[in-house]
Short mmCIF file of C-alpha atoms and ligand atoms in Angstrom, two decimals:
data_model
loop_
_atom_site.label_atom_id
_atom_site.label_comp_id
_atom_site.label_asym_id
_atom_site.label_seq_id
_atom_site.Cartn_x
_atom_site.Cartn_y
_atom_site.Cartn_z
CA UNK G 1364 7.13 28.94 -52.51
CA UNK G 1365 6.65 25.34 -52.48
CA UNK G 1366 10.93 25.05 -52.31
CA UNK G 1367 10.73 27.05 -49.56
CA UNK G 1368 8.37 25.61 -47.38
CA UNK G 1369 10.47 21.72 -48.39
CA UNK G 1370 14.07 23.89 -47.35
CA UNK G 1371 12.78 25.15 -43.87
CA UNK G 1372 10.90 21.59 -43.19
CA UNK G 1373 14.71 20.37 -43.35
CA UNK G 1374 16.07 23.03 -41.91
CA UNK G 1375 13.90 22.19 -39.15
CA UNK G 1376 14.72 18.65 -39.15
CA UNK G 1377 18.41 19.09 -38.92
CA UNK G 1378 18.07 21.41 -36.24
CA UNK G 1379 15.95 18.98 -34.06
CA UNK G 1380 18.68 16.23 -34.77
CA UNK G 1381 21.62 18.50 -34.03
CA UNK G 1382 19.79 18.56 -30.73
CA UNK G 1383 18.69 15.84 -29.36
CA UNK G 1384 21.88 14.37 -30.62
CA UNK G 1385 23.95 16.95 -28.28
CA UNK G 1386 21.99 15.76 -25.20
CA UNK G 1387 22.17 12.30 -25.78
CA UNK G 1388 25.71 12.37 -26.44
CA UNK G 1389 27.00 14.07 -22.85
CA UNK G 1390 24.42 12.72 -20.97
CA UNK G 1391 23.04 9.96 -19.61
CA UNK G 1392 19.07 9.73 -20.75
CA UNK G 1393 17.15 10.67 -18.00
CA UNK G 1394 16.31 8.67 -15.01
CA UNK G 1395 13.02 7.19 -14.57
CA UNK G 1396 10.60 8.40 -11.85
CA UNK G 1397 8.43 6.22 -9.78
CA UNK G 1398 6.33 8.46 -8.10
CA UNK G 1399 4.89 6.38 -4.71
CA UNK G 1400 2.25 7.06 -2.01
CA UNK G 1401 2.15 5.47 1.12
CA UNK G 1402 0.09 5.73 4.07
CA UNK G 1403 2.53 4.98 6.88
CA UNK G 1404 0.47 3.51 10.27
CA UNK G 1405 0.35 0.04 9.05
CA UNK G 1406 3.44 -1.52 10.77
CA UNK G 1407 5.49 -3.64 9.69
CA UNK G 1408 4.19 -2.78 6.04
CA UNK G 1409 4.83 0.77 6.22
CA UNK G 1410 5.91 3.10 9.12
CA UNK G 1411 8.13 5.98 10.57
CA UNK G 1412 10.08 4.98 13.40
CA UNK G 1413 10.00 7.43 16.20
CA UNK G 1414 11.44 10.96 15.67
CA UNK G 1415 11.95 9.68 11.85
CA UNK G 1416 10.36 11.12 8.85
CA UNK G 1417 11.88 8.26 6.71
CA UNK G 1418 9.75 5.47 5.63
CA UNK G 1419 10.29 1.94 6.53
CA UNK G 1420 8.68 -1.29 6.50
CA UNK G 1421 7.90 -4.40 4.11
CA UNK G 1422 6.13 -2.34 1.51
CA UNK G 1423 9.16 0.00 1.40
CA UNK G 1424 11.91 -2.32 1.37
CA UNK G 1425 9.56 -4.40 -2.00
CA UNK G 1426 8.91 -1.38 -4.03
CA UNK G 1427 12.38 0.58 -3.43
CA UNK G 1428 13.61 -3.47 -4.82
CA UNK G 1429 11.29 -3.07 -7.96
CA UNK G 1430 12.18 0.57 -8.58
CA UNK G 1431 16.04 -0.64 -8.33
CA UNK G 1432 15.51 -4.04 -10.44
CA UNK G 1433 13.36 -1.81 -13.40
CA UNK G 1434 15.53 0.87 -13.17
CA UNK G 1435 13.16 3.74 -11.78
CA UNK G 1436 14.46 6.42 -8.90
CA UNK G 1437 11.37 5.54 -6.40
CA UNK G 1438 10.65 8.61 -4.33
CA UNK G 1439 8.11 8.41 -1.96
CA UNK G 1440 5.27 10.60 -0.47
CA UNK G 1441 3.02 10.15 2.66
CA UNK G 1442 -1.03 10.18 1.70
CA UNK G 1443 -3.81 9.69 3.96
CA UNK G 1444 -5.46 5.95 2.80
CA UNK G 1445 -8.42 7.33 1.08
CA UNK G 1446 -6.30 9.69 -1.15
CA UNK G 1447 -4.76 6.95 -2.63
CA UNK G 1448 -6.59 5.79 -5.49
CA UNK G 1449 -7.94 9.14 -6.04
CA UNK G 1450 -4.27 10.49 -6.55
CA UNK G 1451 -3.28 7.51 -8.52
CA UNK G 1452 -6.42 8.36 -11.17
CA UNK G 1453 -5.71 11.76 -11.50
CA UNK G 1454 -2.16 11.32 -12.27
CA UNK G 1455 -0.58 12.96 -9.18
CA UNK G 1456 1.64 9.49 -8.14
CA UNK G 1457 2.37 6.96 -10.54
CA UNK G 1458 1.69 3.70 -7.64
CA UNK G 1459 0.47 3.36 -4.15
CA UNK G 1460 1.31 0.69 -1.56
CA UNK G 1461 -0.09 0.49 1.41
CA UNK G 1462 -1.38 -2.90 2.11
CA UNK G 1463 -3.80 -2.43 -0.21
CA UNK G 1464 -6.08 -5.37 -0.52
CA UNK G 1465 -6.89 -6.03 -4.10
CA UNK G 1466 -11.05 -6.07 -4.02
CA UNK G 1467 -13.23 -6.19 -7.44
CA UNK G 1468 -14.84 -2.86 -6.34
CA UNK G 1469 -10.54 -0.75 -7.11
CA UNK G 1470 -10.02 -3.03 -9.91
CA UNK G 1471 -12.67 -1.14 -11.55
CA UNK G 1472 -10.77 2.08 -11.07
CA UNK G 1473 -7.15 1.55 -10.57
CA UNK G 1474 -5.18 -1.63 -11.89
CA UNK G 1475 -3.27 -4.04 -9.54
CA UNK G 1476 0.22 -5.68 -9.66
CA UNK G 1477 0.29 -9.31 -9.34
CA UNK G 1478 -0.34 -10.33 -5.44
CA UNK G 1479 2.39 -9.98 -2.78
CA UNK G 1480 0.95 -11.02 0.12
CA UNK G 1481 -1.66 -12.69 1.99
CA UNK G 1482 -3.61 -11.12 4.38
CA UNK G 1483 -6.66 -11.23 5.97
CA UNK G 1484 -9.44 -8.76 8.74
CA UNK G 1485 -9.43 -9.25 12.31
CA UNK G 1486 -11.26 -7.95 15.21
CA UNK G 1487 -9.05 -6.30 18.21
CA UNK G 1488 -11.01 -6.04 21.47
CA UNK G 1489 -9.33 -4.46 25.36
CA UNK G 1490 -7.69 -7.24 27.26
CA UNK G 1491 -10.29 -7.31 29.76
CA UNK G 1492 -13.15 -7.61 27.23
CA UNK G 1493 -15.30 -10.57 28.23
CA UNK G 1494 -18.68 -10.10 26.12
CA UNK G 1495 -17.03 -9.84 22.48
CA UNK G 1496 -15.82 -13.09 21.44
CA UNK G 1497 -16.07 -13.16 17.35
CA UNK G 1498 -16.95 -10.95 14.92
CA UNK G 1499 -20.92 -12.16 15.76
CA UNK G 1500 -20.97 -9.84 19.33
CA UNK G 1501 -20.44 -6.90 17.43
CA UNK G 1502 -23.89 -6.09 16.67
CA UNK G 1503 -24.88 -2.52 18.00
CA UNK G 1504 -21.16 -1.86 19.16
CA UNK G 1505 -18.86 0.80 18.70
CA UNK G 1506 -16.35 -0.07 16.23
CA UNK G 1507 -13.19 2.02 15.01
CA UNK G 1508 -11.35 1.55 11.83
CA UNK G 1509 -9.37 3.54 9.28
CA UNK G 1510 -11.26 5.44 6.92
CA UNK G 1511 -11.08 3.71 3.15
CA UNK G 1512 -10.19 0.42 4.17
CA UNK G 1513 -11.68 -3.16 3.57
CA UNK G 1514 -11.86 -3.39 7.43
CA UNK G 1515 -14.44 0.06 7.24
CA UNK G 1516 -16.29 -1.76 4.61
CA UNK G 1517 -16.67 -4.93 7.14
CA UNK G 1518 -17.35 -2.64 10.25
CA UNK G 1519 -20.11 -0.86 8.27
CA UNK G 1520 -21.78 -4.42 7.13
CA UNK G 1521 -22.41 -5.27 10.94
CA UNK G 1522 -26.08 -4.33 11.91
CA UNK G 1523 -26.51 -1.57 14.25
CA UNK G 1524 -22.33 -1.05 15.01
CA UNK G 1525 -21.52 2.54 15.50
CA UNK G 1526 -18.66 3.03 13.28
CA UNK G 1527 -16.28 5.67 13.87
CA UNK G 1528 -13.52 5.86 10.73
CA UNK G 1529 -10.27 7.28 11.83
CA UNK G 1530 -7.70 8.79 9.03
CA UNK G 1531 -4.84 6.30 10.49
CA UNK G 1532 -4.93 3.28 12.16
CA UNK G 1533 -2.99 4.41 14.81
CA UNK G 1534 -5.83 7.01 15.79
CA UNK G 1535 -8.65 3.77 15.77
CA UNK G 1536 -6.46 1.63 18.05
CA UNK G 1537 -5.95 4.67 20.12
CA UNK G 1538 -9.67 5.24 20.85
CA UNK G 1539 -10.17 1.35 21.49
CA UNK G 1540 -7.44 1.72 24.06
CA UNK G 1541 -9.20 5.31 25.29
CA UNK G 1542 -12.48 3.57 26.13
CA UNK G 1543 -13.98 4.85 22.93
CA UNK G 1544 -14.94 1.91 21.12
CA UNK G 1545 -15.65 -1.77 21.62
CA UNK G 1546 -13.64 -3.32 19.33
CA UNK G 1547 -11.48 -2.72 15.96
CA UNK G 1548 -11.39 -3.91 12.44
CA UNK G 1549 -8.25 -4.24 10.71
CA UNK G 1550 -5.76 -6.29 9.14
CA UNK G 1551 -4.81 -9.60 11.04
CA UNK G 1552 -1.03 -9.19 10.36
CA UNK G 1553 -0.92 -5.18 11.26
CA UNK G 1554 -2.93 -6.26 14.79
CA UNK G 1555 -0.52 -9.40 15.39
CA UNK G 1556 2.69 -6.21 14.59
CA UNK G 1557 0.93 -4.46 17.22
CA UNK G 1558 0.07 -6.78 19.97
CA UNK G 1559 3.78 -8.16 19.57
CA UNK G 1560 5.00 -4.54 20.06
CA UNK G 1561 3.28 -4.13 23.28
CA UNK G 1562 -0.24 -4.02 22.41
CA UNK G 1563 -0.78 -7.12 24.00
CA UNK G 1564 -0.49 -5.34 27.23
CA UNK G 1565 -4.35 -3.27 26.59
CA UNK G 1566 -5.48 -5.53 23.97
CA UNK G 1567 -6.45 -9.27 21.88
CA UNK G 1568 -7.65 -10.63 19.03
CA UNK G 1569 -11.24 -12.51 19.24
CA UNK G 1570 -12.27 -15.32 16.55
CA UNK G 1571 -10.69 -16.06 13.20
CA UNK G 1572 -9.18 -13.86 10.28
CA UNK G 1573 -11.72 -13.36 8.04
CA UNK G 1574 -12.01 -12.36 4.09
CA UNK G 1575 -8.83 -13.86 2.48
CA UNK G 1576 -7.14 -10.95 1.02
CA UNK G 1577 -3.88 -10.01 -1.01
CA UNK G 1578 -1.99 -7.18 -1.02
CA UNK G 1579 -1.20 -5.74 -4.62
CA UNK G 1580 0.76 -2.80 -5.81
CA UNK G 1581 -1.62 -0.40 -7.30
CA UNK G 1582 -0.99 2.15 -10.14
CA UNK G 1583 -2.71 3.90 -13.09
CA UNK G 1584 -5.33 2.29 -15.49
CA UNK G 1585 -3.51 3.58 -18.54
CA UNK G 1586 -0.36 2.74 -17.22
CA UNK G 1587 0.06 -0.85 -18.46
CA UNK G 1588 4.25 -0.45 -18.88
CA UNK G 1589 4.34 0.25 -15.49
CA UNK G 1590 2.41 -2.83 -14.61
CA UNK G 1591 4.05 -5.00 -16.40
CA UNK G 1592 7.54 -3.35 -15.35
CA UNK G 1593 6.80 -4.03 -11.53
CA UNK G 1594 5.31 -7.81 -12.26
CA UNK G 1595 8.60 -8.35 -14.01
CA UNK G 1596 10.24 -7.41 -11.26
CA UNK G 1597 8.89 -8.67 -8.80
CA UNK G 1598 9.10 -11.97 -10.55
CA UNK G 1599 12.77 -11.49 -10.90
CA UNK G 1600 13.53 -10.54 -7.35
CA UNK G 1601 10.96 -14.13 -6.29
CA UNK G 1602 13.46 -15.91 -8.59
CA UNK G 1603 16.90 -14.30 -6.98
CA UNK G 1604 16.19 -14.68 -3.37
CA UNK G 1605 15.94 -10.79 -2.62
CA UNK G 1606 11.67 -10.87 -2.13
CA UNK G 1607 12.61 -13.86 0.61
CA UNK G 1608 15.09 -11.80 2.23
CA UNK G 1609 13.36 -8.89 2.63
CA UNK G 1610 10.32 -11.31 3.67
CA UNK G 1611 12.45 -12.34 6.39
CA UNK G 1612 13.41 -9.39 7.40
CA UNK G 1613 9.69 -8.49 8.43
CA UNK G 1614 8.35 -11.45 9.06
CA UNK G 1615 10.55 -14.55 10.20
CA UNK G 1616 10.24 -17.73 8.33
CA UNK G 1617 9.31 -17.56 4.76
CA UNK G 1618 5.42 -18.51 3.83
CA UNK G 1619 5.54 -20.66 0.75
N1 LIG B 742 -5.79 -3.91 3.52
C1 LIG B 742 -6.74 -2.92 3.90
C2 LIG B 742 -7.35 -2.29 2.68
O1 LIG B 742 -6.82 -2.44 1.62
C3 LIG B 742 -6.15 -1.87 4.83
C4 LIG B 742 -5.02 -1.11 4.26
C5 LIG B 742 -4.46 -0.01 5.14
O2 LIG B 742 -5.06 0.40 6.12
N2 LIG B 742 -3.32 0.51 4.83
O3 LIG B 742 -8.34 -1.63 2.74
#
């Protein structure tokens, strides 16, 4: 009995070498997946030019680099903002960027690349806006943001506002334009993307960027290869030129 049990364990064992040595030997091992979220109304990070399904923007351009450099096939997916980390826990995407800010409160839940980019809130008022001049008029006033973001977070801290949180930021700059709110919160270099793209034309910045922030790539908790995987190479492609170029591409001059 014993005999047998010993012949059909190697038996076995051959059998699972004969094949896993037939695919290996045809075929190239499998390609890597890097499965990536995005929410796209945050221009020039991430965005679908008109009539375009296809993703483009800052964020795109860095993590279809990484997936290259580390050898993953990055295919990416459109999310709304606060799906993100949610998706990323429960194993759905493997990484989201989306200008996410890195804040203590999603280091607790997701884990964060190394920093790509520094960023910072701002308030966006109509052109003709006389009475808001800083963040400090905003108490008791109608404020839109995107729903999820540091900028909600900051809207919702400001005694008395009536905050409305839209799924995209396109929708809060929308009703800000519509007469529907006061003023917005969001990211200072999404507002300057949109005020140089004709914004400028219905609306302004008032006061200062507030709350240094920086951007990180975020992924899984348990995922610490991938981590490390993307901080390699993103270190690699700082070290080769390719992060300033596509820096440039977006942005103009390079920030040291
Ligand atoms: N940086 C902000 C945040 O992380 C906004 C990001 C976004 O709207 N895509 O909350």
């Amino acid at each position: 009995m014993k005999k047998l049990l010993v012949m059909m364990m190697a038996i076995l064992a051959a059998c699972s070498m004969l094949l896993a040595g037939c695919g290996g030997g045809e075929k190239k091992a499998a390609e890597k997946v890097m499965r990536v979220a995005t929410e796209p109304s945050f221009a020039p990070f991430e965005f679908q030019k008109e009539g375009s399904k296809e993703f483009t923007g800052f964020d795109i351009d860095l993590i279809r680099a990484i997936g290259k450099q580390a050898g993953y096939k990055v295919e990416i997916q459109n999310m709304g903002f606060d799906a993100l980390i949610p998706a990323l826990t429960s194993g759905n995407i493997d990484v989201a960027i989306a200008g996410m800010s890195i804040t203590e409160e999603r280091k607790k839940v997701i884990t964060f690349s190394d920093p790509y980019y520094t960023s910072g809130l701002i308030v966006m008022v109509n052109k003709d806006e006389a009475n808001i001049k800083s963040i400090d008029d905003l108490k008791g006033k109608r404020i839109a943001c995107q729903i999820g973001t540091t900028g909600e977070k900051k809207s919702r801290s400001i005694e008395g506002a009536k905050v409305v949180a839209f799924n995209t930021q396109s929708e809060a700059s929308m009703e800000l334009k519509n007469g529907g709110a006061d003023a917005v919160i969001n990211d200072a270099p999404v507002v300057g993307y949109y005020l140089a793209q004709g914004g400028d034309k219905v609306a302004k910045t008032v006061g200062e960027v507030m709350e240094a922030e920086e951007y990180g790539i975020a992924v899984n908790k348990k995922n610490t290869q991938l981590v490390q995987d993307i901080n390699k190479a993103m270190a690699e492609l700082k070290k080769n030129g390719e992060f300033d170029k596509i820096y440039k591409t977006w942005f103009g001059e390079v920030k040291k």
